[in-house]
XYZ file of C-alpha atoms in Angstrom:
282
model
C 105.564 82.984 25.898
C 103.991 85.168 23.264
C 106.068 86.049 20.008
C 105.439 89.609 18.898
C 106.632 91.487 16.305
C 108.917 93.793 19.261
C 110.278 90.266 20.860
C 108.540 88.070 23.209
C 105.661 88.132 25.856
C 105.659 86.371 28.607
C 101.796 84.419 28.957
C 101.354 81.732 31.723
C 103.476 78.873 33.596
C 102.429 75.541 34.997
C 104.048 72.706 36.561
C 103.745 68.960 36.216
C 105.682 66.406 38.318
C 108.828 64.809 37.211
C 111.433 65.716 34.783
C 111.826 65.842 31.192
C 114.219 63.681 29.277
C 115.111 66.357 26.213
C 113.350 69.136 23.834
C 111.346 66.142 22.168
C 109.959 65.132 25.555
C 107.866 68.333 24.829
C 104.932 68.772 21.950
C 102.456 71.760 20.605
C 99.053 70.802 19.037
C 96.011 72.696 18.568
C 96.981 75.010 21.304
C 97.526 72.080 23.941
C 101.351 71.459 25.271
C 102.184 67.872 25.689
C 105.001 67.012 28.125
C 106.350 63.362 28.941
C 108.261 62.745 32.598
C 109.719 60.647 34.857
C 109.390 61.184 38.498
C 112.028 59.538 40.763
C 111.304 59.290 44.847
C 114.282 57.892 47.019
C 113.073 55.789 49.725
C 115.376 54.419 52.633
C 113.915 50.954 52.240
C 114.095 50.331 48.394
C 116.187 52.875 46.677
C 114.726 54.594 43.538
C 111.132 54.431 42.976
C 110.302 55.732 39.430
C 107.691 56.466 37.357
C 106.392 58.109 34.101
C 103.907 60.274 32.754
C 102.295 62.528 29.872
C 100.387 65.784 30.946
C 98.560 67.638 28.538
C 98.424 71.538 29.822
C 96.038 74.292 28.052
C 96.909 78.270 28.870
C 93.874 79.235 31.492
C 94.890 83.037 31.954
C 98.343 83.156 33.690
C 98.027 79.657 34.374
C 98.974 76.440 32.530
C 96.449 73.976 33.609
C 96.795 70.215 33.143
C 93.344 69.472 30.765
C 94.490 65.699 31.184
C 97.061 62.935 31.930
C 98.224 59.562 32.158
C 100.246 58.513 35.180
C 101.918 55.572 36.469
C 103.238 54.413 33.283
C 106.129 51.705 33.021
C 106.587 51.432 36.883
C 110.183 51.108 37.583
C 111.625 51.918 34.182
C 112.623 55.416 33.064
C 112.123 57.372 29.829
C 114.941 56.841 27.020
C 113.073 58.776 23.889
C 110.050 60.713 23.475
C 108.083 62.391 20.620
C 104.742 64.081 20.005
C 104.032 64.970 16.378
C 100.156 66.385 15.604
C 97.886 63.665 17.649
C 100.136 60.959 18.349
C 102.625 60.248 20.554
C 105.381 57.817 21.468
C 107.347 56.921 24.120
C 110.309 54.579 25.087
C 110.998 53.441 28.744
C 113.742 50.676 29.480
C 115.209 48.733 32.669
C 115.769 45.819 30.634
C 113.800 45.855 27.470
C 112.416 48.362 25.533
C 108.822 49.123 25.937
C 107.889 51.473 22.460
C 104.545 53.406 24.030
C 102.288 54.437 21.448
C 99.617 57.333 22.784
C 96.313 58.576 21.074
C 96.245 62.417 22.120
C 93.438 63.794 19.793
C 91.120 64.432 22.856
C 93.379 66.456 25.362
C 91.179 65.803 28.359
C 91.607 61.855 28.205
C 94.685 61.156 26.538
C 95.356 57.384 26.235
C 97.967 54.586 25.663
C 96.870 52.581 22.985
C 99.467 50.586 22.033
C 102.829 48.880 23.003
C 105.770 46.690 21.592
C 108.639 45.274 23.876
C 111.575 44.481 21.941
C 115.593 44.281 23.465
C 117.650 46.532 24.253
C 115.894 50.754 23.435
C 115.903 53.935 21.549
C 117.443 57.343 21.981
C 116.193 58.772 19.565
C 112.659 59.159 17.517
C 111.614 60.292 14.074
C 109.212 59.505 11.275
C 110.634 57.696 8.684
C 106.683 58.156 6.506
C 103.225 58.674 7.911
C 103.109 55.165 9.003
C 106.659 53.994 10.320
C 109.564 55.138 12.530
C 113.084 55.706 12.840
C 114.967 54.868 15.940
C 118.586 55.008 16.876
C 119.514 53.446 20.471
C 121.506 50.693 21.894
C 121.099 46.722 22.026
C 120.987 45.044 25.170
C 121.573 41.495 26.989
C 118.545 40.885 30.006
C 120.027 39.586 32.726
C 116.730 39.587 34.348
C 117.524 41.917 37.020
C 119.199 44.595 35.047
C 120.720 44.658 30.937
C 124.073 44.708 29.471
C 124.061 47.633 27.120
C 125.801 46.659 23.652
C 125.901 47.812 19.873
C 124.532 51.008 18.451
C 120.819 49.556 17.076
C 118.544 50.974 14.246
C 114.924 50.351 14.172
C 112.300 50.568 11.920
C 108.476 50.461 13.666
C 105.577 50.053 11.681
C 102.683 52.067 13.171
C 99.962 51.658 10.623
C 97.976 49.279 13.083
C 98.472 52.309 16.065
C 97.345 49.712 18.668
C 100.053 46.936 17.624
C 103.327 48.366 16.620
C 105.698 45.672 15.060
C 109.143 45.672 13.285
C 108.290 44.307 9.685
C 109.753 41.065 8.456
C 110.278 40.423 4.940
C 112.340 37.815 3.654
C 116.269 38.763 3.218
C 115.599 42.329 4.722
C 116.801 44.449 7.694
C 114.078 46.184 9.521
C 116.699 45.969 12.711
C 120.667 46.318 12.476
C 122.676 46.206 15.547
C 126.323 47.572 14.434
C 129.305 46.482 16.411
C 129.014 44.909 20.273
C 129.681 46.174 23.506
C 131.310 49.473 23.537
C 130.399 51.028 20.262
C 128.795 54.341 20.620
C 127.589 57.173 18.444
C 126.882 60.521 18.992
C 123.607 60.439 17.656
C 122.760 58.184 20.499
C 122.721 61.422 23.005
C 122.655 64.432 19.807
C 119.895 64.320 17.336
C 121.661 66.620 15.133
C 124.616 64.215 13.810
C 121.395 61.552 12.778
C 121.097 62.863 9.407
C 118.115 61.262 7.723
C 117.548 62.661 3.933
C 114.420 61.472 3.074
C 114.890 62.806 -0.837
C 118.002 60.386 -1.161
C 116.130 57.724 1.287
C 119.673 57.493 2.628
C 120.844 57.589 6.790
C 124.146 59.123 7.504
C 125.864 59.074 11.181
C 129.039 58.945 12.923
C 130.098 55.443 14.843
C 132.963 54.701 16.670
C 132.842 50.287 16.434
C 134.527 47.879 18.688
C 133.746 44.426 18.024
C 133.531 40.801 19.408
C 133.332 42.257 23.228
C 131.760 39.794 25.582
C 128.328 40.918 26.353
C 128.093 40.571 29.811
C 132.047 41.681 30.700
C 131.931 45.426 31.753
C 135.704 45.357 30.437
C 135.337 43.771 27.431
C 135.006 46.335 24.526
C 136.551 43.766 22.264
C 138.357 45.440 19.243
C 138.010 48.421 17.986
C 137.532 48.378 14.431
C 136.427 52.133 13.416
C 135.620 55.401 13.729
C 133.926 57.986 11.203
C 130.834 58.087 9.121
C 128.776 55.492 8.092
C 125.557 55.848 5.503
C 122.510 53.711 4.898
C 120.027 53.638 2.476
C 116.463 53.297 4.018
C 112.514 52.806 3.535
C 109.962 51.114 5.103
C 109.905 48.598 2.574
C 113.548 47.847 1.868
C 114.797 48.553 5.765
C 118.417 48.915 6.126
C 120.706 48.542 3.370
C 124.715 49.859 4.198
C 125.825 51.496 1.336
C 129.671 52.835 2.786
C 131.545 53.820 5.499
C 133.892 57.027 5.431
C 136.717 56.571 7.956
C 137.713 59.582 9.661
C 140.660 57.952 11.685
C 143.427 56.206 10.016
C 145.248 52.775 11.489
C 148.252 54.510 12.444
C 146.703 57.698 13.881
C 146.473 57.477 18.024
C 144.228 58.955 20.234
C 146.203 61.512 21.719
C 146.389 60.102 25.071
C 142.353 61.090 25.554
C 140.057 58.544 27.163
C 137.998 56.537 25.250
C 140.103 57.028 22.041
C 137.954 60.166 21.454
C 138.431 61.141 17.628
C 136.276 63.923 17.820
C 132.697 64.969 16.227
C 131.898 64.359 13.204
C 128.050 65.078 10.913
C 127.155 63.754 7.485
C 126.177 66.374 4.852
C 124.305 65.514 1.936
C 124.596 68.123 -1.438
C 123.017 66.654 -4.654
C 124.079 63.038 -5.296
C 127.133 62.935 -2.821
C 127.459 62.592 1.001
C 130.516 64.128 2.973
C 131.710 63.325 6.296
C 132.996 66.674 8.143
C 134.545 66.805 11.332
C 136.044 68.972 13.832
């Protein structure tokens, strides 16, 4: 689609296989349209097959044609995060770990995987932090070799400045990964980018939680206690990593849930103005 100055023209359509995870699982550059999938094909004798792939499509008169592609990528596993931004791209797959993809696109007929880091549990969510380093919400998880236990709410920071080895720094007394609460503790930023407030100004991270702790990993039951619900804000940089800096509780002790399942609290989004941070809710 065209924008014009009267509204919108429509220009060409393609298709690629498989299905796209969210709006990030799509990427412009230079005129070339970079979409990440997962295809999923049901067979009678071993359930779901899946698999994932990147297409890179160019407008070709009515048509979107695919210029180039990689296929068959993390057999078995399924795409939890994606993001294209200028030549690069990344990608995170999990079944029981969490592969981090990292994707060389500057030549859109041979686009390439050129890196990748396998770390527990995955990410839902993926952002630059600088040029060289990136910010990840997702989930820990237990490997039970056959499948994973998903637990806390994690944070990660990834250092891409070597594109073909991604790592998590280590440095001696700081955080480059925080897992916050166990089994059962969930944020919405895990499934909405919006409430993952990152203002890189104030270097500070602000995002609502809802934290049960001391569940048993491996009891489906087993959320352990909950603990809290409402805002919680971080300062952050590559070289510092995480550093907690408050929580702002939007639930009190003796407020209940209402009868709702789940002890839902409602939404809630961190606002930064000047020097001060404010937890709003619905």
């Amino acid at each position: 689609v065209a924008f014009t100055a009267d509204g919108s023209e429509y220009k060409a359509s393609g298709l690629v296989p498989g299905r796209p995870l969210n709006q990030y699982s799509l990427g412009e550059f230079n005129g070339y349209l970079r979409m990440a999938t997962t295809q999923e094909q049901w067979t009678f004798e071993g359930g779901a097959d899946t698999r994932n792939g990147v297409y890179v499509l160019h407008e070709s008169g009515a048509d979107l044609e695919i210029t180039g592609k990689i296929e068959n990528l993390a057999l078995g596993e399924t795409i939890y995060a994606a993001r294209f931004i200028g030549p690069r791209g990344f990608l995170v797959t999990f079944k029981r770990v969490d592969p981090l993809f990292t994707l060389d696109l500057t030549d859109p007929q041979n686009p390439q995987v050129v890196g990748k880091l396998k770390v527990p549990g995955y990410s839902d969510h993926i952002q630059l932090l600088d040029e060289n380093h990136l910010l990840t919400i997702g989930k820990d998880a237990v490997d039970t070799g056959s499948s994973a236990w998903v637990q806390g709410v994690q944070l990660t920071i990834f250092d891409i400045t070597d594109f073909a080895n991604p790592v998590i720094p280590k440095a001696e007394g700081k955080k480059f990964k925080v897992v916050i609460g166990s089994r059962g503790t969930n944020s919405e930023a895990n499934y909405n980018p919006k409430a993952f407030n990152y203002f890189a100004a104030k270097e500070a991270l602000a995002f609502p939680v809802d934290i049960y702790e001391e569940g048993m990993s491996t009891d489906p039951w087993d959320w352990g206690t909950h603990t809290f619900n409402g805002l919680i804000v971080y300062h952050v940089n590559a070289a510092d990593g995480f550093t907690e800096l408050g929580r702002i509780p939007m639930v009190t002790d003796d407020q209940a849930s209402g009868g709702c399942f789940w002890n839902y609290y409602g939404f809630s989004r961190g606002v930064f103005i000047g020097d001060y941070v404010y937890a709003v809710s619905n």
